[in-house]
Amino acid sequence: MVFIHGGGFQSGGSSDPIYNGSNFAANYDVIIVTINYRVNIFGFVNFASIDSAYEDTGYLGIKDQIAALKWIKENIGEFGGNPDNVTIFGESAGSISSMLLMVAPSAKNLFQKAIPQSCTSIYYNTPEYSAQVASTYMELGGAKNMRDMMNKSSAELISLYEKVKEIRFVSTVIDYLPTCDGKFLPLDPFKALKYGDAREIKLLTGTTADE
């Protein structure tokens, strides 16, 4: 079982004590894997319209998740796991990620089951919307190109994130949703699910209290 943490695609990490799967693994015949992925500015802000060399910046965090799933498929047998019986599961952003992975072509055959807990695949960004977020970052950060943005220190990026949040407070959560570009991710992942793109994946879904 592979757990994908939440955090609105802006924060979070598998090192959070609440995500420790040791108790679960000790009581059930299961191998638990928790993973990290890029979040926030360099995980999900789509800078493709700023520089075409960064066309995948709107979903780099999802690419990280797929890289982890590929590693798991190749290596989990060494830890007593079964690469042909992999379940992904997660809450909030982890739930959205699970559903997007179900219809992502490059994630095909990397897992067989999914348990999204709250939030669904209707939560995503279009390339046009996420490009607006990127433009806001460039303008407020005084960046002329991506090199300027990439050269900012972590403190500068945190400060810039707070400035953008203040300006775009109405859409703070929406701004960091994965970008569906019709290449890496379907333009409408919910329709992709409806029309059978994930027909071979078993799905167990529900909600979490107080989210």
PDB file of N, CA and C in Angstrom, residues 14 22 34 60 64 161 169:
ATOM      1  N   SER A  14       5.729  13.094   3.974  1.00  0.00           N
ATOM      2  CA  SER A  14       5.524  11.787   4.588  1.00  0.00           C
ATOM      3  C   SER A  14       6.189  11.669   5.950  1.00  0.00           C
ATOM      4  N   SER A  22       3.782   2.501  10.604  1.00  0.00           N
ATOM      5  CA  SER A  22       4.331   1.326  11.298  1.00  0.00           C
ATOM      6  C   SER A  22       3.273   0.549  12.072  1.00  0.00           C
ATOM      7  N   THR A  34       5.359   5.184   2.241  1.00  0.00           N
ATOM      8  CA  THR A  34       4.930   6.582   2.181  1.00  0.00           C
ATOM      9  C   THR A  34       5.943   7.340   1.333  1.00  0.00           C
ATOM     10  N   LEU A  60       4.575  18.550 -11.937  1.00  0.00           N
ATOM     11  CA  LEU A  60       5.823  17.877 -11.554  1.00  0.00           C
ATOM     12  C   LEU A  60       5.644  16.980 -10.337  1.00  0.00           C
ATOM     13  N   ASP A  64       6.590  13.029  -9.912  1.00  0.00           N
ATOM     14  CA  ASP A  64       7.366  12.465  -8.808  1.00  0.00           C
ATOM     15  C   ASP A  64       6.678  11.217  -8.250  1.00  0.00           C
ATOM     16  N   TYR A 161       5.553  33.361  -1.970  1.00  0.00           N
ATOM     17  CA  TYR A 161       4.341  32.545  -1.821  1.00  0.00           C
ATOM     18  C   TYR A 161       3.312  33.279  -0.964  1.00  0.00           C
ATOM     19  N   PHE A 169      -6.136  35.577  -2.596  1.00  0.00           N
ATOM     20  CA  PHE A 169      -6.669  34.861  -1.437  1.00  0.00           C
ATOM     21  C   PHE A 169      -7.916  34.046  -1.743  1.00  0.00           C
TER      22      PHE A 169
END
